[in-house]
Tab-separated table of C-alpha atoms and ligand atoms in Angstrom:
chain	number	residue	atom	x	y	z
C	699	MET	CA	90.974	109.243	123.948
C	700	VAL	CA	87.631	107.446	123.425
C	701	ASP	CA	86.117	110.787	122.369
C	702	LEU	CA	88.906	111.389	119.881
C	703	ILE	CA	88.614	107.885	118.432
C	704	GLU	CA	84.880	108.515	117.961
C	705	ARG	CA	85.583	111.909	116.401
C	706	ALA	CA	88.111	110.362	113.977
C	707	ALA	CA	85.706	107.552	113.021
C	708	ARG	CA	82.903	110.040	112.303
C	709	ASP	CA	85.191	112.306	110.276
C	710	ILE	CA	86.387	109.316	108.260
C	711	VAL	CA	82.855	108.081	107.560
C	712	ARG	CA	81.849	111.608	106.425
C	713	SER	CA	84.830	111.939	104.083
C	714	SER	CA	84.554	111.232	100.395
C	715	TYR	CA	88.258	110.955	99.531
C	716	ALA	CA	90.416	109.880	102.481
C	717	ILE	CA	94.107	109.137	102.165
C	718	ALA	CA	96.704	107.955	104.693
C	719	LEU	CA	100.251	109.162	105.185
C	720	THR	CA	102.560	106.940	107.197
C	721	GLY	CA	106.081	106.947	108.589
C	722	ALA	CA	108.491	104.796	110.530
C	723	GLY	CA	106.285	104.908	113.657
C	724	ILE	CA	103.699	102.561	112.118
C	725	SER	CA	106.384	99.867	111.819
C	726	THR	CA	107.994	100.078	115.279
C	727	GLU	CA	105.411	97.570	116.557
C	728	SER	CA	106.728	95.210	113.866
C	729	GLY	CA	110.156	95.444	115.493
C	730	ILE	CA	111.698	98.030	113.120
C	731	ALA	CA	113.258	101.036	114.848
C	732	ASP	CA	112.264	104.536	113.744
C	733	PHE	CA	114.864	107.274	113.217
C	734	ARG	CA	113.791	110.204	115.376
C	735	GLY	CA	111.559	108.741	118.096
C	736	PRO	CA	113.013	108.414	121.636
C	737	SER	CA	114.604	105.016	120.751
C	738	GLY	CA	115.276	105.974	117.136
C	739	VAL	CA	118.394	105.015	115.165
C	740	TRP	CA	119.515	108.652	114.707
C	741	THR	CA	118.531	109.599	118.273
C	742	LYS	CA	120.796	106.888	119.670
C	743	ASN	CA	123.576	107.105	117.060
C	744	PRO	CA	123.962	110.474	115.287
C	745	GLU	CA	127.043	109.149	113.372
C	746	ALA	CA	124.741	106.637	111.597
C	747	GLU	CA	122.852	109.615	110.159
C	748	ALA	CA	126.088	111.176	108.876
C	749	GLN	CA	127.010	107.867	107.205
C	750	ALA	CA	123.607	107.622	105.544
C	751	TYR	CA	124.255	110.939	103.779
C	752	ARG	CA	127.226	109.394	101.949
C	753	SER	CA	125.439	106.574	100.137
C	754	TYR	CA	123.855	108.462	97.213
C	755	PRO	CA	126.976	110.453	96.248
C	756	GLU	CA	128.920	107.170	96.436
C	757	PHE	CA	126.488	105.527	94.016
C	758	THR	CA	126.525	108.382	91.484
C	759	ARG	CA	130.346	108.549	91.641
C	760	ASP	CA	130.960	104.818	91.180
C	761	PRO	CA	127.960	102.441	90.847
C	762	LYS	CA	130.215	99.396	90.485
C	763	ARG	CA	132.061	100.116	93.745
C	764	TRP	CA	128.717	100.895	95.444
C	765	TRP	CA	127.380	97.444	94.480
C	766	GLU	CA	130.592	95.713	95.544
C	767	LYS	CA	130.253	97.364	98.940
C	768	GLN	CA	126.589	96.293	99.258
C	769	LEU	CA	127.315	92.701	98.280
C	770	SER	CA	130.334	92.399	100.568
C	771	GLY	CA	128.259	93.508	103.576
C	772	GLN	CA	130.549	96.530	104.160
C	773	ALA	CA	127.760	99.030	103.480
C	774	HIS	CA	126.301	100.569	106.620
C	775	ASP	CA	122.660	99.537	107.055
C	776	PRO	CA	120.899	101.551	109.783
C	777	LEU	CA	117.814	99.309	109.882
C	778	GLY	CA	119.505	95.894	109.650
C	779	SER	CA	117.717	92.927	108.096
C	780	LEU	CA	113.961	93.404	107.682
C	781	GLU	CA	113.406	89.907	106.309
C	782	HIS	CA	111.443	88.608	109.271
C	783	ALA	CA	109.389	91.740	109.949
C	784	ARG	CA	105.642	91.248	109.578
C	785	PRO	CA	102.849	93.836	109.215
C	786	ASN	CA	101.106	94.726	112.469
C	787	ALA	CA	97.549	95.712	113.390
C	788	GLY	CA	98.171	99.309	112.231
C	789	HIS	CA	99.086	98.224	108.682
C	790	HIS	CA	96.104	95.860	108.588
C	791	ALA	CA	93.718	98.584	109.798
C	792	LEU	CA	94.628	100.732	106.798
C	793	VAL	CA	94.025	97.780	104.468
C	794	ASP	CA	90.587	97.333	106.082
C	795	LEU	CA	89.762	101.000	105.403
C	796	GLU	CA	90.888	100.569	101.791
C	797	LYS	CA	88.706	97.457	101.385
C	798	MET	CA	85.713	99.399	102.738
C	799	GLY	CA	86.225	101.814	99.845
C	800	ILE	CA	87.025	104.672	102.238
C	801	LEU	CA	90.797	104.960	101.945
C	802	LYS	CA	91.757	105.863	98.399
C	803	ALA	CA	95.553	105.818	98.782
C	804	THR	CA	98.318	105.163	101.295
C	805	ILE	CA	101.462	107.212	100.889
C	806	THR	CA	104.319	105.907	103.004
C	807	GLN	CA	107.828	107.046	103.753
C	808	ASN	CA	108.649	103.521	104.835
C	809	ILE	CA	110.971	101.357	102.846
C	810	ASP	CA	110.109	98.117	104.646
C	811	ALA	CA	107.373	96.926	102.224
C	812	LEU	CA	105.079	96.111	105.188
C	813	HIS	CA	102.087	97.984	103.704
C	814	GLU	CA	102.494	95.908	100.553
C	815	LYS	CA	102.781	92.700	102.604
C	816	ALA	CA	99.642	93.666	104.560
C	817	GLY	CA	97.745	94.027	101.258
C	818	SER	CA	97.553	97.782	100.563
C	819	THR	CA	97.005	98.103	96.833
C	820	HIS	CA	96.757	101.866	96.258
C	821	LEU	CA	100.215	102.348	97.698
C	822	LEU	CA	102.790	105.029	96.981
C	823	GLU	CA	106.225	104.350	98.466
C	824	PHE	CA	107.563	107.900	98.585
C	825	HIS	CA	111.072	106.842	99.648
C	826	GLY	CA	111.053	103.615	97.668
C	827	SER	CA	111.184	100.030	98.870
C	828	ARG	CA	113.981	97.797	100.063
C	829	SER	CA	112.442	94.926	98.129
C	830	LYS	CA	112.934	96.558	94.709
C	831	LEU	CA	115.663	97.899	92.449
C	832	ARG	CA	115.110	101.066	90.386
C	833	CYS	CA	116.638	102.555	87.275
C	834	LEU	CA	117.530	106.177	87.987
C	835	SER	CA	117.166	106.950	84.310
C	836	CYS	CA	113.717	105.537	83.371
C	837	ASN	CA	112.322	104.694	86.881
C	838	THR	CA	111.538	101.072	85.954
C	839	ARG	CA	111.495	98.902	89.102
C	840	PHE	CA	112.709	95.301	89.251
C	841	ASN	CA	112.470	92.458	91.714
C	842	PRO	CA	116.100	91.808	92.800
C	843	ASN	CA	115.508	88.065	92.250
C	844	VAL	CA	115.676	88.748	88.502
C	845	PHE	CA	119.451	89.190	88.895
C	846	ASP	CA	122.166	86.713	89.800
C	847	PHE	CA	124.456	89.044	91.762
C	848	GLN	CA	127.088	86.408	92.465
C	849	LYS	CA	127.438	85.673	88.749
C	850	LEU	CA	127.503	89.355	87.841
C	851	GLN	CA	130.298	89.880	90.348
C	852	GLN	CA	132.289	86.828	89.249
C	853	GLU	CA	132.055	87.944	85.619
C	854	ASP	CA	132.980	91.520	86.557
C	855	ARG	CA	129.629	92.787	85.220
C	856	LEU	CA	128.504	94.935	88.164
C	857	PRO	CA	126.445	97.105	88.443
C	858	PRO	CA	123.245	95.286	87.441
C	859	ARG	CA	121.686	97.140	84.508
C	860	CYS	CA	118.158	98.165	83.617
C	861	LEU	CA	116.497	95.651	81.288
C	862	GLU	CA	114.739	98.561	79.533
C	863	CYS	CA	117.494	101.111	79.002
C	864	ASN	CA	120.722	99.462	80.205
C	865	GLN	CA	121.508	102.142	82.799
C	866	PRO	CA	122.905	101.102	86.237
C	867	LEU	CA	120.327	99.991	88.796
C	868	LYS	CA	120.371	100.933	92.461
C	869	SER	CA	118.169	99.988	95.373
C	870	ASP	CA	114.725	101.615	95.003
C	871	VAL	CA	115.288	103.218	98.432
C	872	VAL	CA	115.622	107.000	98.131
C	873	TYR	CA	118.801	108.074	99.913
C	874	PHE	CA	119.598	111.465	101.388
C	875	GLY	CA	120.266	113.976	98.623
C	876	GLU	CA	118.510	111.827	96.010
C	877	PRO	CA	115.451	113.263	94.259
C	878	ILE	CA	112.095	111.592	94.917
C	879	PRO	CA	111.270	109.509	91.806
C	880	ALA	CA	109.128	111.757	89.605
C	881	ASP	CA	106.338	109.190	89.079
C	882	VAL	CA	105.748	108.690	92.826
C	883	ALA	CA	106.157	112.388	93.653
C	884	GLU	CA	103.593	113.463	91.037
C	885	LYS	CA	101.005	110.907	92.161
C	886	SER	CA	101.533	111.809	95.836
C	887	TYR	CA	101.063	115.543	95.239
C	888	ALA	CA	97.953	114.768	93.181
C	889	GLU	CA	96.535	112.791	96.134
C	890	ALA	CA	97.286	115.648	98.553
C	891	LEU	CA	95.452	118.010	96.188
C	892	GLN	CA	92.431	115.744	95.875
C	893	CYS	CA	91.813	114.383	99.375
C	894	ASP	CA	89.267	115.771	101.810
C	895	LEU	CA	90.717	113.801	104.759
C	896	MET	CA	94.304	112.941	105.583
C	897	LEU	CA	95.046	110.335	108.252
C	898	ILE	CA	98.687	110.714	109.274
C	899	ALA	CA	100.207	107.868	111.277
C	900	GLY	CA	103.621	107.461	112.886
C	901	THR	CA	105.653	110.223	111.319
C	902	SER	CA	107.589	113.080	112.880
C	903	ALA	CA	106.915	114.967	109.605
C	904	ALA	CA	110.459	116.304	109.738
C	905	VAL	CA	111.662	114.927	106.380
C	906	TYR	CA	111.039	117.011	103.247
C	907	PRO	CA	109.593	116.948	100.639
C	908	PHE	CA	107.245	114.349	102.201
C	909	ALA	CA	106.405	116.800	104.995
C	910	ASN	CA	105.028	119.183	102.359
C	911	LEU	CA	102.057	116.873	101.705
C	912	PRO	CA	100.101	117.761	104.891
C	913	ARG	CA	100.979	121.411	104.384
C	914	ILE	CA	99.638	121.349	100.818
C	915	ALA	CA	96.405	119.815	102.110
C	916	ARG	CA	96.126	122.389	104.932
C	917	GLU	CA	96.609	125.327	102.551
C	918	ARG	CA	93.709	124.119	100.399
C	919	GLY	CA	91.287	124.499	103.300
C	920	GLY	CA	88.370	122.175	104.047
C	921	VAL	CA	90.610	119.124	104.488
C	922	LYS	CA	90.407	117.235	107.817
C	923	ILE	CA	93.875	116.293	109.007
C	924	ILE	CA	94.063	113.671	111.747
C	925	GLU	CA	97.307	112.555	113.373
C	926	VAL	CA	98.013	109.316	115.211
C	927	ASN	CA	101.415	109.465	116.861
C	928	ALA	CA	103.194	108.534	120.087
C	929	GLU	CA	104.132	112.174	120.673
C	930	PRO	CA	103.150	115.622	119.386
C	931	THR	CA	104.941	116.480	116.127
C	932	LEU	CA	105.681	119.610	114.127
C	933	LEU	CA	102.270	119.143	112.483
C	934	THR	CA	100.621	119.212	115.909
C	935	LYS	CA	102.651	122.173	117.125
C	936	GLU	CA	102.154	124.232	113.961
C	937	GLY	CA	98.413	123.538	113.875
C	938	ILE	CA	98.653	121.714	110.536
C	939	SER	CA	96.683	118.793	111.947
C	940	ASP	CA	93.199	119.312	113.362
C	941	TYR	CA	93.835	116.939	116.249
C	942	LEU	CA	96.235	114.304	117.545
C	943	LEU	CA	95.362	110.863	118.860
C	944	GLN	CA	98.390	110.264	121.028
C	945	GLY	CA	99.441	106.623	121.427
C	946	LYS	CA	100.357	103.524	119.462
C	947	THR	CA	99.265	103.214	115.826
C	948	GLY	CA	98.863	99.439	116.308
C	949	GLU	CA	96.168	100.094	118.930
C	950	ILE	CA	94.540	103.343	117.802
C	951	LEU	CA	94.121	102.623	114.062
C	952	PRO	CA	92.264	99.296	114.624
C	953	ALA	CA	90.082	100.999	117.281
C	954	ILE	CA	89.169	103.713	114.760
C	955	VAL	CA	88.376	101.113	112.093
C	956	ASP	CA	86.136	99.138	114.484
C	957	LEU	CA	84.148	102.313	115.170
C	958	VAL	CA	84.022	103.223	111.477
C	959	ARG	CA	82.292	99.867	110.901
C	960	GLU	CA	79.782	100.596	113.680
C	961	VAL	CA	79.089	104.172	112.549
C	962	ARG	CA	78.515	102.986	108.961
C	963	VAL	CA	75.968	100.402	110.136
C	964	VAL	CA	74.042	102.996	112.180
C	965	ASN	CA	74.008	105.634	109.399
E	244	NAD	P1	110.662	109.378	112.348
E	244	NAD	O1	111.592	108.379	112.944
E	244	NAD	O2	111.200	110.729	112.055
E	244	NAD	O3	109.367	109.569	113.279
E	244	NAD	C1	108.590	108.483	113.729
E	244	NAD	C2	107.501	109.027	114.626
E	244	NAD	O4	106.647	107.953	114.995
E	244	NAD	C3	108.031	109.638	115.930
E	244	NAD	O5	107.334	110.840	116.184
E	244	NAD	C4	107.718	108.567	116.980
E	244	NAD	O6	107.472	109.112	118.250
E	244	NAD	C5	106.457	107.956	116.399
E	244	NAD	N1	106.229	106.554	116.794
E	244	NAD	C6	107.128	105.578	117.007
E	244	NAD	N2	106.512	104.421	117.290
E	244	NAD	C7	105.183	104.686	117.271
E	244	NAD	C8	104.018	103.892	117.472
E	244	NAD	N3	104.076	102.587	117.762
E	244	NAD	N4	102.809	104.486	117.370
E	244	NAD	C9	102.711	105.808	117.068
E	244	NAD	N5	103.773	106.601	116.866
E	244	NAD	C10	104.996	106.051	116.950
E	244	NAD	O7	110.058	108.679	111.074
E	244	NAD	P2	109.599	109.331	109.727
E	244	NAD	O8	108.831	110.569	109.997
E	244	NAD	O9	108.955	108.227	108.947
E	244	NAD	O10	110.955	109.733	109.017
E	244	NAD	C11	112.056	108.817	108.984
E	244	NAD	C12	112.616	108.522	107.599
E	244	NAD	O11	113.408	107.342	107.700
E	244	NAD	C13	111.562	108.217	106.601
E	244	NAD	O12	111.870	108.958	105.508
E	244	NAD	C14	111.701	106.723	106.267
E	244	NAD	O13	111.977	106.561	104.898
E	244	NAD	C15	112.938	106.246	106.960
E	244	NAD	N6	112.711	105.116	107.880
E	244	NAD	C16	111.957	104.067	107.476
E	244	NAD	C17	111.751	103.009	108.320
E	244	NAD	C18	110.891	101.870	107.851
E	244	NAD	O14	110.780	101.645	106.647
E	244	NAD	N7	110.232	101.132	108.758
E	244	NAD	C19	112.299	103.009	109.604
E	244	NAD	C20	113.100	104.104	109.981
E	244	NAD	C21	113.287	105.142	109.106
């Protein structure tokens, strides 16, 4: 492992445009379950996955009813409350790399806003964020605090509406069957086409179209692809990644960053 950490640090220092891709695994050490790991939500409860597929069609069919269900607490929430979750050493390590000017963007599948809380600024939330609302028509995002949901419900004015174009708002989270918001998708593909190093942390890389990003980078050639994950993934097995550092992101990412600092001093 020490050899691989050294190898990753050297590759990162040599890169000129590094980006990070993250998934649910980077947040398990913050107490948020992943979906497909050994203790994942879907692994333990396959019916929860089936329920999750219903949310987007329910919203498009009847946004008012969808909001009533959310506000009444009847809506199924596979992750539970994330209010008290805090970023861990893995999130902070990526912020450190960004501050060093090495990491140019972090593209996450996570909806928990922990990269934002840790201080990542060049952040693309591919599957949206639980802490925002989004207009499906013009993609404007809003802080939910802008709306008084109780009042809207009492006055029979649900769903909340976009302040730009008056269309119904939904959670920014991208549900199954829902297209990835065009603005985020375009920027993410552009990053995958520009990077010369991709650091992939805590994702099974089983969810598309996100899982296309490493494949796009691999097809270009000349891009170093490094994985940090608790177990081998499809990217490992298919040879998409150059190598895997197997273990916890909260331990391995800070160890890489410490060595990056040392290597930069020596060079
Ligand atoms: P996934 O559940 O499919 O895979 C997570 C991977 O991370 C697994 O391979 C697991 O073994 C590994 N892992 C778990 N803990 C780890 C740790 N401490 N260190 C290193 N590796 C670890 O997750 P995914 O690929 O992100 O796909 C799940 C989808 O569900 C995503 O689209 C995401 O939007 C959503 N999701 C988000 C959250 C969140 O926001 N925190 C949590 C669960 C699911």
